[in-house]
C-alpha cells in the first residue's frame, strides 16, 4: 500500500527504464518483405505503400546489401511475373522472377537468409491462391502446384520456404516434395493462422494479386476465430512446419499470444501491408509521431509473443536500434 509501493521509483530515469524493460526488439528478429517485378525496367514505387518498391533484380540485390548491413538477417521475397495464367506457371518456372532473383542474391554471398513466399495468387490470372475448379479453389490439385513452386525456389537457392496459400495439407505436401528432391534440411515457415483480412489491400495492389472474382474466405480464416487458429497451427506442426506464423499481427495480438502459449517452435507475426500503410499515411498527414508509433507497434507484437516479426519497417528500425 502507498506509500510503501511507488511503482514510479523504477521509471525515474532512462537507465532504470532500460534495466527493467521486459521486451526488446532486435534486428536479428526482423524479416524484411520485398517485391521483385519481372517487367519493370526500373524500380517502381508502390503508391499504397509509401517507401516500398517493386524492385528489378538489380535494385533488389542492392537493397539486400543494404539489408544485410543493417543487421537484419532475413528477407521474404514476393514475385510479380510478366505473364499470369490459370495455373500460375510463372511460380515454378526455372527462370521465373523469384528463381532469378534468388540466384542473383545468393551470388553475393551476403549474411542474409532468403525466404520465399509459396503461393499462386501473384501468378494466376484469376488471382486466387490455387487452381480453380467449379468456381472455387480446388484444394488437392493446388498442392502439386505449391510443391513444385517450393522445390523450384529451393533449387534456385532459397534458404526457407513460407507457404501462404492456406490450402489444407500443403505443409505435408511441400515437406514430402522437398525431402524427395534431397532438401530435407530446408525449413518450412508456415503461414499457419492466416486470416481473410482487409489489411492485405495494399499488398494486392503492389503484387497485382487481388482475386478477379469472389474473395479468399473459403481458404483464409475468419477473423472472429482464435481456437481455429490453434487447430491450424497444430495441424501444420504435425505436417512438419518448423516455424509458424500469425498474420496479420496488430489486430491479432491475442492470436499471437495463444499460439505462443500452446507451441514450442518459433512463432512469427506478419505486420502486413495495411498496417504499414495506416502508419505511413497517418504520419504523412501529421497525425502521429511516426517513429514512436512504429517502435510501439513492433514492441507490442513482440510482447504478445512473436519471436520473429515480418515488417516493411525492418531495415529502418534496425538502423534505429543500432544507435
Ligand atoms: C499471398 C500473400 C499475401 C500476403 C502475403 N502473402 C496476400 C493475400 O493473401 O492476399 C499479404 C502481405 C501483406 O499484406 O503485407 N497469398
Tab-separated table of C-alpha atoms and ligand atoms in Angstrom:
chain	number	residue	atom	x	y	z
A	1	UNK	CA	0.000	0.000	0.000
A	2	UNK	CA	1.021	3.581	-0.645
A	3	UNK	CA	3.418	4.995	0.404
A	4	UNK	CA	5.333	1.669	0.555
A	5	UNK	CA	4.600	0.893	-3.076
A	6	UNK	CA	5.764	3.530	-5.507
A	7	UNK	CA	5.972	1.926	-8.985
A	8	UNK	CA	7.336	5.198	-10.317
A	9	UNK	CA	10.650	4.528	-8.484
A	10	UNK	CA	11.837	2.310	-11.327
A	11	UNK	CA	10.616	4.629	-14.073
A	12	UNK	CA	12.555	7.673	-12.939
A	13	UNK	CA	15.466	7.638	-15.386
A	14	UNK	CA	16.314	6.182	-18.796
A	15	UNK	CA	18.905	3.908	-17.153
A	16	UNK	CA	16.346	2.478	-14.764
A	17	UNK	CA	13.816	2.022	-17.533
A	18	UNK	CA	16.389	0.237	-19.682
A	19	UNK	CA	17.262	-2.016	-16.751
A	20	UNK	CA	13.724	-3.266	-16.162
A	21	UNK	CA	12.401	-3.326	-19.744
A	22	UNK	CA	10.662	-6.671	-20.357
A	23	UNK	CA	10.509	-6.680	-24.144
A	24	UNK	CA	13.275	-5.874	-26.602
A	25	UNK	CA	13.460	-5.504	-30.355
A	26	UNK	CA	16.492	-6.939	-32.127
A	27	UNK	CA	17.395	-6.524	-35.812
A	28	UNK	CA	18.019	-10.296	-35.994
A	29	UNK	CA	14.365	-10.975	-35.216
A	30	UNK	CA	13.041	-8.879	-38.099
A	31	UNK	CA	12.258	-10.179	-41.571
A	32	UNK	CA	12.069	-7.697	-44.426
A	33	UNK	CA	9.445	-8.378	-47.146
A	34	UNK	CA	10.392	-7.308	-50.672
A	35	UNK	CA	8.792	-7.315	-54.112
A	36	UNK	CA	10.576	-8.104	-57.352
A	37	UNK	CA	8.950	-7.477	-60.699
A	38	UNK	CA	9.766	-9.192	-63.977
A	39	UNK	CA	8.886	-6.458	-66.456
A	40	UNK	CA	9.801	-3.082	-64.982
A	41	UNK	CA	12.947	-1.528	-66.459
A	42	UNK	CA	13.485	0.391	-63.230
A	43	UNK	CA	12.236	0.124	-59.638
A	44	UNK	CA	8.686	1.428	-59.200
A	45	UNK	CA	7.322	2.991	-56.024
A	46	UNK	CA	4.204	1.301	-54.636
A	47	UNK	CA	1.575	4.048	-54.204
A	48	UNK	CA	-0.363	2.322	-51.440
A	49	UNK	CA	2.852	1.603	-49.505
A	50	UNK	CA	4.910	4.811	-49.402
A	51	UNK	CA	8.612	3.975	-49.112
A	52	UNK	CA	8.300	0.469	-50.624
A	53	UNK	CA	9.249	-0.519	-54.162
A	54	UNK	CA	8.595	-3.086	-56.820
A	55	UNK	CA	12.228	-3.902	-57.500
A	56	UNK	CA	14.121	-5.001	-60.550
A	57	UNK	CA	16.550	-7.846	-59.905
A	58	UNK	CA	19.411	-5.320	-59.769
A	59	UNK	CA	17.740	-2.908	-57.369
A	60	UNK	CA	16.643	-5.875	-55.232
A	61	UNK	CA	20.210	-7.094	-54.896
A	62	UNK	CA	21.318	-3.573	-53.919
A	63	UNK	CA	18.532	-3.414	-51.320
A	64	UNK	CA	19.618	-6.817	-49.978
A	65	UNK	CA	23.138	-5.470	-49.471
A	66	UNK	CA	21.685	-2.569	-47.508
A	67	UNK	CA	19.524	-5.001	-45.534
A	68	UNK	CA	22.461	-7.212	-44.582
A	69	UNK	CA	24.430	-4.132	-43.493
A	70	UNK	CA	21.545	-3.003	-41.291
A	71	UNK	CA	21.795	-6.149	-39.177
A	72	UNK	CA	18.537	-7.670	-40.443
A	73	UNK	CA	19.214	-11.333	-41.171
A	74	UNK	CA	16.331	-12.374	-43.402
A	75	UNK	CA	14.146	-11.201	-46.250
A	76	UNK	CA	10.967	-12.690	-47.658
A	77	UNK	CA	10.515	-12.384	-51.371
A	78	UNK	CA	7.376	-11.898	-53.488
A	79	UNK	CA	7.461	-12.092	-57.272
A	80	UNK	CA	5.395	-10.253	-59.842
A	81	UNK	CA	5.615	-12.167	-63.125
A	82	UNK	CA	5.271	-10.775	-66.615
A	83	UNK	CA	2.525	-13.218	-67.552
A	84	UNK	CA	-0.154	-14.814	-65.448
A	85	UNK	CA	-2.164	-17.921	-66.379
A	86	UNK	CA	-4.800	-20.249	-64.928
A	87	UNK	CA	-2.313	-22.479	-63.074
A	88	UNK	CA	0.351	-19.901	-62.195
A	89	UNK	CA	3.114	-21.405	-64.337
A	90	UNK	CA	5.409	-18.465	-63.515
A	91	UNK	CA	5.556	-19.538	-59.872
A	92	UNK	CA	7.535	-22.707	-60.631
A	93	UNK	CA	9.343	-21.784	-63.857
A	94	UNK	CA	13.075	-22.419	-63.607
A	95	UNK	CA	13.699	-18.898	-64.911
A	96	UNK	CA	10.730	-17.415	-63.022
A	97	UNK	CA	11.211	-13.993	-61.498
A	98	UNK	CA	11.659	-15.236	-57.923
A	99	UNK	CA	14.036	-18.003	-59.024
A	100	UNK	CA	16.182	-15.488	-60.943
A	101	UNK	CA	16.126	-13.032	-58.061
A	102	UNK	CA	17.130	-15.678	-55.502
A	103	UNK	CA	20.068	-16.769	-57.656
A	104	UNK	CA	21.224	-13.159	-58.051
A	105	UNK	CA	21.025	-12.504	-54.300
A	106	UNK	CA	22.760	-15.757	-53.418
A	107	UNK	CA	25.651	-14.968	-55.777
A	108	UNK	CA	26.549	-12.057	-53.473
A	109	UNK	CA	27.109	-14.398	-50.512
A	110	UNK	CA	25.559	-11.922	-48.072
A	111	UNK	CA	24.876	-12.852	-44.440
A	112	UNK	CA	21.176	-12.936	-45.295
A	113	UNK	CA	18.570	-15.683	-45.314
A	114	UNK	CA	16.313	-15.664	-48.326
A	115	UNK	CA	12.793	-16.854	-47.568
A	116	UNK	CA	10.428	-17.327	-50.491
A	117	UNK	CA	6.676	-16.943	-50.223
A	118	UNK	CA	4.987	-20.016	-51.676
A	119	UNK	CA	1.631	-19.058	-53.162
A	120	UNK	CA	-0.116	-18.939	-56.508
A	121	UNK	CA	-2.084	-15.686	-56.312
A	122	UNK	CA	0.630	-13.457	-57.797
A	123	UNK	CA	0.944	-15.878	-60.735
A	124	UNK	CA	-2.638	-16.840	-61.560
A	125	UNK	CA	-4.790	-14.839	-63.985
A	126	UNK	CA	-7.768	-15.200	-61.594
A	127	UNK	CA	-5.714	-14.042	-58.578
A	128	UNK	CA	-6.623	-16.983	-56.339
A	129	UNK	CA	-4.063	-18.945	-54.318
A	130	UNK	CA	-4.553	-22.243	-56.182
A	131	UNK	CA	-6.210	-23.887	-59.153
A	132	UNK	CA	-9.877	-23.124	-59.893
A	133	UNK	CA	-12.406	-25.927	-60.399
A	134	UNK	CA	-16.166	-25.339	-60.482
A	135	UNK	CA	-15.785	-21.735	-59.393
A	136	UNK	CA	-13.742	-22.386	-56.253
A	137	UNK	CA	-10.123	-23.100	-55.421
A	138	UNK	CA	-9.620	-26.859	-55.632
A	139	UNK	CA	-7.527	-27.920	-52.662
A	140	UNK	CA	-5.769	-31.122	-53.680
A	141	UNK	CA	-4.752	-30.213	-57.252
A	142	UNK	CA	-3.321	-26.970	-55.858
A	143	UNK	CA	-0.951	-28.940	-53.607
A	144	UNK	CA	1.014	-30.099	-56.660
A	145	UNK	CA	1.457	-26.525	-57.885
A	146	UNK	CA	2.583	-25.348	-54.453
A	147	UNK	CA	5.016	-28.243	-54.028
A	148	UNK	CA	6.524	-27.638	-57.463
A	149	UNK	CA	6.875	-23.952	-56.592
A	150	UNK	CA	8.631	-24.645	-53.277
A	151	UNK	CA	11.025	-27.141	-54.877
A	152	UNK	CA	11.905	-24.787	-57.701
A	153	UNK	CA	12.532	-21.896	-55.275
A	154	UNK	CA	14.824	-24.085	-53.178
A	155	UNK	CA	16.630	-25.309	-56.294
A	156	UNK	CA	17.305	-21.643	-57.045
A	157	UNK	CA	18.845	-21.247	-53.569
A	158	UNK	CA	16.039	-20.236	-51.172
A	159	UNK	CA	17.020	-20.927	-47.544
A	160	UNK	CA	13.475	-21.370	-46.237
A	161	UNK	CA	10.051	-21.601	-47.834
A	162	UNK	CA	6.930	-19.950	-46.475
A	163	UNK	CA	3.610	-21.289	-47.815
A	164	UNK	CA	0.930	-18.574	-47.570
A	165	UNK	CA	-1.868	-20.143	-49.623
A	166	UNK	CA	-3.907	-21.736	-46.790
A	167	UNK	CA	-4.681	-24.963	-48.673
A	168	UNK	CA	-5.187	-27.955	-46.373
A	169	UNK	CA	-2.272	-30.376	-46.374
A	170	UNK	CA	0.203	-28.036	-48.076
A	171	UNK	CA	2.880	-28.316	-45.404
A	172	UNK	CA	2.907	-32.113	-45.658
A	173	UNK	CA	2.918	-31.980	-49.456
A	174	UNK	CA	5.763	-29.450	-49.573
A	175	UNK	CA	7.771	-31.342	-46.918
A	176	UNK	CA	7.419	-34.573	-48.879
A	177	UNK	CA	8.453	-32.948	-52.146
A	178	UNK	CA	11.453	-31.176	-50.635
A	179	UNK	CA	12.609	-34.410	-48.978
A	180	UNK	CA	12.183	-36.342	-52.202
A	181	UNK	CA	14.364	-33.811	-54.035
A	182	UNK	CA	17.117	-34.021	-51.413
A	183	UNK	CA	16.208	-30.858	-49.493
A	184	UNK	CA	15.375	-32.417	-46.146
A	185	UNK	CA	17.383	-29.683	-44.374
A	186	UNK	CA	15.350	-26.784	-45.729
A	187	UNK	CA	12.878	-25.482	-43.151
A	188	UNK	CA	9.245	-24.516	-43.650
A	189	UNK	CA	7.860	-21.331	-42.119
A	190	UNK	CA	4.146	-21.906	-42.408
A	191	UNK	CA	1.621	-19.085	-42.583
A	192	UNK	CA	-0.439	-21.267	-40.263
A	193	UNK	CA	-3.024	-18.798	-38.968
A	194	UNK	CA	-3.641	-16.529	-41.903
A	195	UNK	CA	-6.872	-14.588	-41.754
A	196	UNK	CA	-9.107	-13.361	-44.582
A	197	UNK	CA	-8.154	-9.782	-43.830
A	198	UNK	CA	-8.788	-6.375	-45.364
A	199	UNK	CA	-5.288	-5.441	-44.165
A	200	UNK	CA	-3.776	-7.097	-47.265
A	201	UNK	CA	-5.242	-4.435	-49.579
A	202	UNK	CA	-2.014	-2.520	-50.296
A	203	UNK	CA	-0.086	-5.763	-50.901
A	204	UNK	CA	-2.605	-6.847	-53.500
A	205	UNK	CA	-2.146	-3.547	-55.277
A	206	UNK	CA	1.636	-3.964	-55.047
A	207	UNK	CA	1.575	-7.518	-56.389
A	208	UNK	CA	-1.450	-7.177	-58.680
A	209	UNK	CA	-2.851	-10.214	-56.880
A	210	UNK	CA	-6.412	-9.226	-55.973
A	211	UNK	CA	-8.868	-12.064	-56.734
A	212	UNK	CA	-10.652	-11.407	-60.049
A	213	UNK	CA	-13.877	-12.945	-58.704
A	214	UNK	CA	-15.104	-13.717	-55.191
A	215	UNK	CA	-12.776	-13.484	-52.205
A	216	UNK	CA	-10.442	-15.693	-50.150
A	217	UNK	CA	-12.889	-16.600	-47.383
A	218	UNK	CA	-13.163	-20.250	-48.427
A	219	UNK	CA	-9.492	-20.780	-47.562
A	220	UNK	CA	-8.231	-17.956	-45.341
A	221	UNK	CA	-9.519	-17.839	-41.752
A	222	UNK	CA	-12.493	-15.977	-40.309
A	223	UNK	CA	-11.185	-13.016	-38.240
A	224	UNK	CA	-13.637	-13.982	-35.490
A	225	UNK	CA	-11.889	-17.270	-34.648
A	226	UNK	CA	-8.999	-17.983	-32.328
A	227	UNK	CA	-9.424	-21.651	-31.357
A	228	UNK	CA	-9.445	-22.472	-35.044
A	229	UNK	CA	-6.036	-20.777	-35.322
A	230	UNK	CA	-4.677	-23.306	-32.846
A	231	UNK	CA	-6.076	-26.147	-34.903
A	232	UNK	CA	-4.352	-24.747	-37.993
A	233	UNK	CA	-1.106	-24.372	-36.045
A	234	UNK	CA	-1.215	-27.907	-34.589
A	235	UNK	CA	-2.023	-29.366	-37.991
A	236	UNK	CA	0.891	-27.566	-39.623
A	237	UNK	CA	3.264	-28.660	-36.877
A	238	UNK	CA	2.148	-32.271	-37.277
A	239	UNK	CA	2.717	-31.941	-41.017
A	240	UNK	CA	6.277	-30.751	-40.413
A	241	UNK	CA	6.250	-26.951	-40.084
A	242	UNK	CA	9.463	-25.748	-38.410
A	243	UNK	CA	8.049	-22.317	-37.567
A	244	UNK	CA	4.530	-20.937	-37.642
A	245	UNK	CA	3.147	-17.520	-38.457
A	246	UNK	CA	0.159	-15.466	-37.426
A	247	UNK	CA	-0.997	-12.912	-39.975
A	248	UNK	CA	-1.912	-10.023	-39.748
A	249	UNK	CA	-0.309	-9.009	-36.443
A	250	UNK	CA	-1.773	-5.900	-34.876
A	251	UNK	CA	-5.443	-6.836	-34.931
A	252	UNK	CA	-4.496	-10.400	-33.890
A	253	UNK	CA	-2.259	-9.929	-30.840
A	254	UNK	CA	-4.454	-12.309	-28.852
A	255	UNK	CA	-3.917	-14.972	-31.506
A	256	UNK	CA	-0.145	-14.495	-31.324
A	257	UNK	CA	-0.334	-14.913	-27.544
A	258	UNK	CA	-2.481	-18.047	-27.790
A	259	UNK	CA	-0.185	-19.618	-30.386
A	260	UNK	CA	2.901	-18.782	-28.346
A	261	UNK	CA	1.473	-20.387	-25.232
A	262	UNK	CA	0.483	-23.598	-26.942
A	263	UNK	CA	3.548	-24.343	-29.077
A	264	UNK	CA	7.264	-24.822	-28.607
A	265	UNK	CA	8.513	-23.767	-32.019
A	266	UNK	CA	9.355	-20.221	-33.154
A	267	UNK	CA	6.324	-18.006	-33.719
A	268	UNK	CA	6.407	-15.306	-36.384
A	269	UNK	CA	3.908	-12.493	-36.896
A	270	UNK	CA	3.373	-10.535	-40.098
A	271	UNK	CA	2.884	-6.798	-39.642
A	272	UNK	CA	1.153	-6.584	-43.016
A	273	UNK	CA	0.849	-4.004	-45.770
A	274	UNK	CA	-2.347	-2.382	-44.459
A	275	UNK	CA	-0.804	-1.934	-41.021
A	276	UNK	CA	2.215	-0.351	-42.679
A	277	UNK	CA	0.073	1.900	-44.863
A	278	UNK	CA	-2.017	3.130	-41.910
A	279	UNK	CA	1.120	4.336	-40.158
A	280	UNK	CA	2.683	5.888	-43.246
A	281	UNK	CA	-0.432	7.787	-44.339
A	282	UNK	CA	-1.279	8.936	-40.818
A	283	UNK	CA	2.302	10.166	-40.414
A	284	UNK	CA	2.145	11.986	-43.765
A	285	UNK	CA	-0.999	13.723	-42.560
A	286	UNK	CA	0.886	14.841	-39.476
A	287	UNK	CA	-1.482	12.960	-37.206
A	288	UNK	CA	1.053	10.749	-35.400
A	289	UNK	CA	4.696	10.586	-34.331
A	290	UNK	CA	5.887	8.078	-36.910
A	291	UNK	CA	8.984	6.684	-35.218
A	292	UNK	CA	7.388	6.298	-31.805
A	293	UNK	CA	4.351	4.590	-33.330
A	294	UNK	CA	6.485	2.133	-35.292
A	295	UNK	CA	8.506	1.234	-32.207
A	296	UNK	CA	5.356	0.862	-30.110
A	297	UNK	CA	3.622	-1.334	-32.668
A	298	UNK	CA	6.592	-3.672	-33.109
A	299	UNK	CA	7.164	-3.857	-29.363
A	300	UNK	CA	3.526	-4.796	-28.846
A	301	UNK	CA	3.832	-7.625	-31.363
A	302	UNK	CA	6.929	-8.927	-29.559
A	303	UNK	CA	5.205	-8.518	-26.190
A	304	UNK	CA	2.255	-10.554	-27.445
A	305	UNK	CA	4.696	-13.400	-28.020
A	306	UNK	CA	6.138	-13.142	-31.528
A	307	UNK	CA	9.723	-14.374	-31.741
A	308	UNK	CA	10.041	-13.007	-35.270
A	309	UNK	CA	8.325	-10.101	-36.980
A	310	UNK	CA	7.889	-9.621	-40.695
A	311	UNK	CA	7.739	-5.885	-41.246
A	312	UNK	CA	8.237	-3.407	-44.076
A	313	UNK	CA	9.907	-1.174	-41.480
A	314	UNK	CA	12.627	-3.765	-40.757
A	315	UNK	CA	15.660	-2.041	-42.256
A	316	UNK	CA	14.797	1.393	-40.936
A	317	UNK	CA	14.114	0.046	-37.444
A	318	UNK	CA	17.368	-1.912	-37.462
A	319	UNK	CA	19.113	1.412	-38.119
A	320	UNK	CA	17.425	2.979	-35.081
A	321	UNK	CA	18.280	0.012	-32.892
A	322	UNK	CA	21.958	0.271	-33.799
A	323	UNK	CA	22.169	3.822	-32.454
B	1	LIG	C1	-0.014	-14.312	-50.772
B	1	LIG	C2	0.274	-13.325	-49.710
B	1	LIG	C3	-0.458	-12.188	-49.340
B	1	LIG	C4	0.308	-11.537	-48.363
B	1	LIG	C5	1.432	-12.317	-48.134
B	1	LIG	N1	1.379	-13.421	-48.966
B	1	LIG	C6	-1.719	-11.606	-49.880
B	1	LIG	C7	-3.007	-12.293	-49.733
B	1	LIG	O1	-3.148	-13.339	-49.101
B	1	LIG	O2	-3.931	-11.771	-50.337
B	1	LIG	C8	-0.046	-10.238	-47.706
B	1	LIG	C9	1.089	-9.485	-47.093
B	1	LIG	C10	0.770	-8.073	-46.740
B	1	LIG	O3	-0.385	-7.618	-46.808
B	1	LIG	O4	1.721	-7.361	-46.381
B	1	LIG	N2	-1.120	-15.089	-50.601
